[in-house]
mmCIF file of C-alpha atoms in Angstrom:
data_model
loop_
_atom_site.group_PDB
_atom_site.id
_atom_site.type_symbol
_atom_site.label_atom_id
_atom_site.label_comp_id
_atom_site.label_asym_id
_atom_site.label_seq_id
_atom_site.Cartn_x
_atom_site.Cartn_y
_atom_site.Cartn_z
ATOM 1 C CA UNK A 23 2.510 31.259 80.867
ATOM 2 C CA UNK A 24 4.239 30.302 77.591
ATOM 3 C CA UNK A 25 5.893 33.696 77.199
ATOM 4 C CA UNK A 26 6.991 33.722 80.833
ATOM 5 C CA UNK A 27 8.581 30.289 80.569
ATOM 6 C CA UNK A 28 10.333 31.114 77.312
ATOM 7 C CA UNK A 29 11.767 34.357 78.677
ATOM 8 C CA UNK A 30 13.028 32.513 81.737
ATOM 9 C CA UNK A 31 14.475 29.605 79.801
ATOM 10 C CA UNK A 32 16.521 31.720 77.395
ATOM 11 C CA UNK A 33 18.190 33.587 80.231
ATOM 12 C CA UNK A 34 21.742 32.325 80.692
ATOM 13 C CA UNK A 35 22.201 33.130 84.358
ATOM 14 C CA UNK A 36 24.116 30.582 86.418
ATOM 15 C CA UNK A 37 23.096 31.891 89.850
ATOM 16 C CA UNK A 38 22.747 29.069 92.405
ATOM 17 C CA UNK A 39 23.988 27.562 95.600
ATOM 18 C CA UNK A 40 27.400 25.996 96.011
ATOM 19 C CA UNK A 41 27.464 22.398 97.197
ATOM 20 C CA UNK A 42 27.787 23.498 100.823
ATOM 21 C CA UNK A 43 25.388 26.447 100.694
ATOM 22 C CA UNK A 44 23.980 27.687 103.972
ATOM 23 C CA UNK A 45 20.329 26.913 104.764
ATOM 24 C CA UNK A 46 19.689 30.655 105.116
ATOM 25 C CA UNK A 47 20.673 31.166 101.470
ATOM 26 C CA UNK A 48 18.215 28.482 100.388
ATOM 27 C CA UNK A 49 15.491 30.112 102.455
ATOM 28 C CA UNK A 50 16.207 33.457 100.807
ATOM 29 C CA UNK A 51 15.923 31.878 97.349
ATOM 30 C CA UNK A 52 12.551 30.386 98.184
ATOM 31 C CA UNK A 53 11.314 33.637 99.707
ATOM 32 C CA UNK A 54 12.173 35.431 96.470
ATOM 33 C CA UNK A 55 10.360 32.805 94.397
ATOM 34 C CA UNK A 56 7.259 33.092 96.565
ATOM 35 C CA UNK A 57 7.240 36.857 96.195
ATOM 36 C CA UNK A 58 7.653 36.580 92.423
ATOM 37 C CA UNK A 59 5.053 33.890 91.720
ATOM 38 C CA UNK A 60 2.583 34.198 94.616
ATOM 39 C CA UNK A 61 2.762 37.839 95.735
ATOM 40 C CA UNK A 62 0.712 38.568 98.819
ATOM 41 C CA UNK A 63 -0.498 34.970 99.103
ATOM 42 C CA UNK A 64 -0.247 32.601 102.064
ATOM 43 C CA UNK A 65 1.159 29.133 101.396
ATOM 44 C CA UNK A 66 0.071 26.521 103.933
ATOM 45 C CA UNK A 67 2.411 23.640 104.820
ATOM 46 C CA UNK A 68 0.816 20.435 103.545
ATOM 47 C CA UNK A 69 2.055 16.973 104.545
ATOM 48 C CA UNK A 70 -0.718 15.539 102.340
ATOM 49 C CA UNK A 71 1.440 16.544 99.349
ATOM 50 C CA UNK A 72 3.615 13.432 99.160
ATOM 51 C CA UNK A 73 6.967 13.846 97.408
ATOM 52 C CA UNK A 74 9.208 11.043 96.168
ATOM 53 C CA UNK A 75 12.815 11.887 95.265
ATOM 54 C CA UNK A 76 16.307 10.574 96.017
ATOM 55 C CA UNK A 77 18.210 12.448 98.710
ATOM 56 C CA UNK A 78 21.287 12.150 96.487
ATOM 57 C CA UNK A 79 21.420 11.458 92.737
ATOM 58 C CA UNK A 80 24.505 10.331 90.774
ATOM 59 C CA UNK A 81 23.780 12.924 88.081
ATOM 60 C CA UNK A 82 21.675 16.060 87.867
ATOM 61 C CA UNK A 83 20.589 15.268 84.308
ATOM 62 C CA UNK A 84 17.905 12.638 85.002
ATOM 63 C CA UNK A 85 16.551 12.737 88.559
ATOM 64 C CA UNK A 86 13.304 10.839 89.218
ATOM 65 C CA UNK A 87 10.693 12.943 90.983
ATOM 66 C CA UNK A 88 7.044 12.358 91.833
ATOM 67 C CA UNK A 89 4.237 14.028 93.749
ATOM 68 C CA UNK A 90 0.905 12.605 94.859
ATOM 69 C CA UNK A 91 -1.695 14.745 96.615
ATOM 70 C CA UNK A 92 -4.316 13.337 98.970
ATOM 71 C CA UNK A 93 -7.124 15.754 98.199
ATOM 72 C CA UNK A 94 -10.647 15.363 96.779
ATOM 73 C CA UNK A 95 -11.002 15.570 93.003
ATOM 74 C CA UNK A 96 -14.714 16.264 92.648
ATOM 75 C CA UNK A 97 -16.614 18.909 90.715
ATOM 76 C CA UNK A 98 -16.999 20.897 93.927
ATOM 77 C CA UNK A 99 -13.474 20.548 95.300
ATOM 78 C CA UNK A 100 -10.261 19.687 93.461
ATOM 79 C CA UNK A 101 -6.614 20.536 92.895
ATOM 80 C CA UNK A 102 -6.504 22.731 89.812
ATOM 81 C CA UNK A 103 -2.746 23.270 89.468
ATOM 82 C CA UNK A 104 0.595 22.129 90.843
ATOM 83 C CA UNK A 105 3.709 24.252 90.348
ATOM 84 C CA UNK A 106 7.128 22.639 90.613
ATOM 85 C CA UNK A 107 10.243 24.669 91.481
ATOM 86 C CA UNK A 108 13.860 23.533 91.691
ATOM 87 C CA UNK A 109 14.944 26.563 93.670
ATOM 88 C CA UNK A 110 18.614 26.745 92.708
ATOM 89 C CA UNK A 111 18.353 25.931 89.012
ATOM 90 C CA UNK A 112 19.140 28.716 86.519
ATOM 91 C CA UNK A 113 15.414 28.633 85.744
ATOM 92 C CA UNK A 114 13.704 27.500 88.970
ATOM 93 C CA UNK A 115 10.211 27.201 87.472
ATOM 94 C CA UNK A 116 10.299 23.653 86.127
ATOM 95 C CA UNK A 117 6.654 22.929 85.276
ATOM 96 C CA UNK A 118 3.058 23.815 86.034
ATOM 97 C CA UNK A 119 0.604 20.905 85.885
ATOM 98 C CA UNK A 120 -3.112 21.639 85.483
ATOM 99 C CA UNK A 121 -5.695 19.138 86.727
ATOM 100 C CA UNK A 122 -9.467 18.722 86.898
ATOM 101 C CA UNK A 123 -11.845 16.080 88.289
ATOM 102 C CA UNK A 124 -11.304 13.986 85.134
ATOM 103 C CA UNK A 125 -7.680 13.587 86.281
ATOM 104 C CA UNK A 126 -8.824 11.393 89.149
ATOM 105 C CA UNK A 127 -5.927 12.432 91.369
ATOM 106 C CA UNK A 128 -3.325 15.194 91.276
ATOM 107 C CA UNK A 129 -0.213 13.100 90.853
ATOM 108 C CA UNK A 130 2.701 12.988 88.445
ATOM 109 C CA UNK A 131 5.887 10.953 88.088
ATOM 110 C CA UNK A 132 8.618 12.426 85.886
ATOM 111 C CA UNK A 133 12.347 13.180 85.630
ATOM 112 C CA UNK A 134 13.851 16.615 86.304
ATOM 113 C CA UNK A 135 17.207 18.420 86.214
ATOM 114 C CA UNK A 136 19.391 19.837 88.975
ATOM 115 C CA UNK A 137 22.282 22.202 88.286
ATOM 116 C CA UNK A 138 23.307 22.041 91.960
ATOM 117 C CA UNK A 139 22.052 20.752 95.292
ATOM 118 C CA UNK A 140 18.640 22.269 95.788
ATOM 119 C CA UNK A 141 15.333 22.224 97.608
ATOM 120 C CA UNK A 142 12.339 21.335 95.460
ATOM 121 C CA UNK A 143 9.088 23.110 96.300
ATOM 122 C CA UNK A 144 5.727 21.818 95.116
ATOM 123 C CA UNK A 145 2.827 24.275 95.386
ATOM 124 C CA UNK A 146 -0.738 23.033 94.921
ATOM 125 C CA UNK A 147 -3.655 25.380 94.282
ATOM 126 C CA UNK A 148 -7.254 24.330 94.856
ATOM 127 C CA UNK A 149 -10.200 25.438 92.763
ATOM 128 C CA UNK A 150 -11.198 27.828 95.562
ATOM 129 C CA UNK A 151 -7.782 29.506 95.546
ATOM 130 C CA UNK A 152 -6.060 28.014 98.603
ATOM 131 C CA UNK A 153 -2.334 27.341 98.249
ATOM 132 C CA UNK A 154 -0.473 24.446 99.846
ATOM 133 C CA UNK A 155 3.247 23.617 99.762
ATOM 134 C CA UNK A 156 5.663 20.827 100.584
ATOM 135 C CA UNK A 157 9.385 20.491 99.950
ATOM 136 C CA UNK A 158 12.202 17.986 99.558
ATOM 137 C CA UNK A 159 15.942 18.469 99.097
ATOM 138 C CA UNK A 160 18.048 16.650 96.503
ATOM 139 C CA UNK A 161 21.820 16.605 96.157
ATOM 140 C CA UNK A 162 22.755 16.460 92.470
ATOM 141 C CA UNK A 163 24.679 18.606 90.002
ATOM 142 C CA UNK A 164 25.445 19.377 86.373
ATOM 143 C CA UNK A 165 21.999 18.840 84.907
ATOM 144 C CA UNK A 166 21.355 22.179 83.196
ATOM 145 C CA UNK A 167 24.664 23.485 81.907
ATOM 146 C CA UNK A 168 26.849 20.485 81.139
ATOM 147 C CA UNK A 169 28.404 19.835 77.720
ATOM 148 C CA UNK A 170 26.584 17.831 75.032
ATOM 149 C CA UNK A 171 28.270 15.708 72.420
ATOM 150 C CA UNK A 172 25.394 13.981 70.628
ATOM 151 C CA UNK A 173 24.437 14.238 66.968
ATOM 152 C CA UNK A 174 22.425 17.466 66.908
ATOM 153 C CA UNK A 175 20.757 16.979 63.460
ATOM 154 C CA UNK A 176 19.725 13.453 64.450
ATOM 155 C CA UNK A 177 18.299 14.681 67.768
ATOM 156 C CA UNK A 178 16.335 17.441 66.041
ATOM 157 C CA UNK A 179 14.948 15.015 63.435
ATOM 158 C CA UNK A 180 13.702 12.602 66.099
ATOM 159 C CA UNK A 181 12.159 15.280 68.323
ATOM 160 C CA UNK A 182 8.467 14.794 69.014
ATOM 161 C CA UNK A 183 8.205 11.015 68.658
ATOM 162 C CA UNK A 184 6.084 9.551 71.449
ATOM 163 C CA UNK A 185 5.248 6.273 73.134
ATOM 164 C CA UNK A 186 1.995 6.118 75.105
ATOM 165 C CA UNK A 187 0.933 3.097 77.148
ATOM 166 C CA UNK A 188 -1.512 2.142 79.870
ATOM 167 C CA UNK A 189 0.127 1.093 83.137
ATOM 168 C CA UNK A 190 -1.774 -2.081 83.970
ATOM 169 C CA UNK A 191 -5.197 -3.318 82.847
ATOM 170 C CA UNK A 192 -7.995 -0.933 81.949
ATOM 171 C CA UNK A 193 -10.211 0.000 84.930
ATOM 172 C CA UNK A 194 -13.680 1.211 84.014
ATOM 173 C CA UNK A 195 -15.071 3.838 86.388
ATOM 174 C CA UNK A 196 -11.771 4.257 88.198
ATOM 175 C CA UNK A 197 -8.435 6.021 87.866
ATOM 176 C CA UNK A 198 -6.116 4.570 85.231
ATOM 177 C CA UNK A 199 -2.417 5.327 85.014
ATOM 178 C CA UNK A 200 -0.721 6.079 81.697
ATOM 179 C CA UNK A 201 2.948 6.438 80.808
ATOM 180 C CA UNK A 202 4.142 8.936 78.195
ATOM 181 C CA UNK A 203 7.673 8.918 76.806
ATOM 182 C CA UNK A 204 8.667 11.734 74.452
ATOM 183 C CA UNK A 205 11.793 11.772 72.320
ATOM 184 C CA UNK A 206 13.211 15.285 72.637
ATOM 185 C CA UNK A 207 16.676 16.701 73.503
ATOM 186 C CA UNK A 208 15.207 19.420 75.789
ATOM 187 C CA UNK A 209 18.215 21.702 75.229
ATOM 188 C CA UNK A 210 18.499 24.275 77.989
ATOM 189 C CA UNK A 211 20.361 27.001 76.087
ATOM 190 C CA UNK A 212 23.145 26.657 78.688
ATOM 191 C CA UNK A 213 24.821 23.545 77.267
ATOM 192 C CA UNK A 214 28.097 23.843 75.371
ATOM 193 C CA UNK A 215 28.369 21.867 72.131
ATOM 194 C CA UNK A 216 31.686 19.993 72.274
ATOM 195 C CA UNK A 217 31.902 19.947 68.478
ATOM 196 C CA UNK A 218 31.489 23.678 67.889
ATOM 197 C CA UNK A 219 32.450 24.992 71.346
ATOM 198 C CA UNK A 220 29.360 27.188 71.211
ATOM 199 C CA UNK A 221 26.067 26.903 73.068
ATOM 200 C CA UNK A 222 23.219 24.899 71.622
ATOM 201 C CA UNK A 223 20.101 27.113 71.447
ATOM 202 C CA UNK A 224 17.298 26.427 73.896
ATOM 203 C CA UNK A 225 14.942 23.868 72.379
ATOM 204 C CA UNK A 226 12.367 22.283 74.654
ATOM 205 C CA UNK A 227 8.769 21.140 74.985
ATOM 206 C CA UNK A 228 6.670 23.904 76.495
ATOM 207 C CA UNK A 229 3.166 22.394 76.415
ATOM 208 C CA UNK A 230 1.662 18.934 76.949
ATOM 209 C CA UNK A 231 -2.097 18.436 76.610
ATOM 210 C CA UNK A 232 -3.843 15.167 77.450
ATOM 211 C CA UNK A 233 -7.516 14.351 76.848
ATOM 212 C CA UNK A 234 -9.707 11.265 77.097
ATOM 213 C CA UNK A 235 -12.701 10.924 74.800
ATOM 214 C CA UNK A 236 -12.361 14.632 74.069
ATOM 215 C CA UNK A 237 -12.365 15.753 77.722
ATOM 216 C CA UNK A 238 -9.237 17.430 79.144
ATOM 217 C CA UNK A 239 -7.355 15.251 81.622
ATOM 218 C CA UNK A 240 -4.090 17.071 82.312
ATOM 219 C CA UNK A 241 -2.150 19.982 80.832
ATOM 220 C CA UNK A 242 1.472 20.837 81.596
ATOM 221 C CA UNK A 243 3.461 23.991 80.904
ATOM 222 C CA UNK A 244 7.034 22.713 80.901
ATOM 223 C CA UNK A 245 10.475 24.323 80.797
ATOM 224 C CA UNK A 246 14.151 23.407 80.665
ATOM 225 C CA UNK A 247 14.114 21.788 84.103
ATOM 226 C CA UNK A 248 12.397 18.728 82.606
ATOM 227 C CA UNK A 249 14.976 16.139 81.581
ATOM 228 C CA UNK A 250 15.942 15.050 78.090
ATOM 229 C CA UNK A 251 13.477 12.573 76.542
ATOM 230 C CA UNK A 252 10.693 13.518 78.984
ATOM 231 C CA UNK A 253 8.850 10.801 80.865
ATOM 232 C CA UNK A 254 5.526 11.566 82.526
ATOM 233 C CA UNK A 255 3.178 9.179 84.294
ATOM 234 C CA UNK A 256 -0.309 10.549 84.987
ATOM 235 C CA UNK A 257 -3.811 9.426 85.850
ATOM 236 C CA UNK A 258 -7.218 9.771 84.215
ATOM 237 C CA UNK A 259 -10.754 8.638 84.987
ATOM 238 C CA UNK A 260 -12.268 6.285 82.414
ATOM 239 C CA UNK A 261 -16.007 5.722 82.655
ATOM 240 C CA UNK A 262 -16.005 3.767 79.388
ATOM 241 C CA UNK A 263 -13.540 2.531 76.725
ATOM 242 C CA UNK A 264 -12.191 5.268 74.510
ATOM 243 C CA UNK A 265 -9.291 7.229 73.122
ATOM 244 C CA UNK A 266 -6.473 8.763 75.156
ATOM 245 C CA UNK A 267 -4.935 11.602 73.146
ATOM 246 C CA UNK A 268 -1.754 13.614 73.653
ATOM 247 C CA UNK A 269 -0.697 16.815 71.923
ATOM 248 C CA UNK A 270 2.719 18.381 72.586
ATOM 249 C CA UNK A 271 4.280 21.619 71.408
ATOM 250 C CA UNK A 272 7.878 22.812 71.543
ATOM 251 C CA UNK A 273 9.249 26.341 71.767
ATOM 252 C CA UNK A 274 9.968 26.310 68.020
ATOM 253 C CA UNK A 275 6.216 26.071 67.400
ATOM 254 C CA UNK A 276 6.130 22.455 66.189
ATOM 255 C CA UNK A 277 3.260 20.266 67.399
ATOM 256 C CA UNK A 278 3.022 16.483 67.618
ATOM 257 C CA UNK A 279 0.196 14.090 68.461
ATOM 258 C CA UNK A 280 -0.187 10.541 69.741
ATOM 259 C CA UNK A 281 -3.227 8.502 70.739
ATOM 260 C CA UNK A 282 -4.035 5.212 72.422
ATOM 261 C CA UNK A 283 -7.281 3.239 72.310
ATOM 262 C CA UNK A 284 -7.983 1.770 75.739
ATOM 263 C CA UNK A 285 -10.579 -0.575 77.176
ATOM 264 C CA UNK A 286 -11.646 -2.082 73.851
#
């Protein structure tokens, strides 16, 4: 997965829909993505995949997006992965989130990028291999290839700093929500540096691993479609007080860790 994401994210192809693209063109894009990522598989329409996104965003750089899936999360039956596509981005594959029963529920809130108006497809896979899909459309632009004018050395030096907090009081034996904020420029490789007039190299977080008391909670393979300074809200089951731990890695090979003691 890492190699696939990195190959995709270093490709500087600006293919995408114009603002008034025909629905048929969008359907063709999604058909191609299905064939590429789920060849020969049937994707079932799933209204129980609930999506939250603005129909129109003022900027494509930081667009709030969330999914929440009403599906059992037991040892016998659970959502094992959720793949997020922004169909018309230069790199449509935005993230793959991996869950298990310790996650409590397959749900994520985050912020993503849009280079142009685009459908967003969310594909959930169960532990027995069934695939479900739901979609929303967002009108936004300029999120992947716009110019950047910040202090690059300062941004690189700060990359990897994290804030981790519990959202609300600790709930023993139930699903807790945590909020993770990561300082990182998430350069796409398509952004022109206004100081040098060249392109800033792709530099982004490609792996997020979360555990609680040593048990995996959620893992994410992420790409350039995740916004600058990534924000992710996620759930985890806590049967007793303990340590929530996060490890992230970027495409330069650097790793960073953060932890939070909860319930004490």
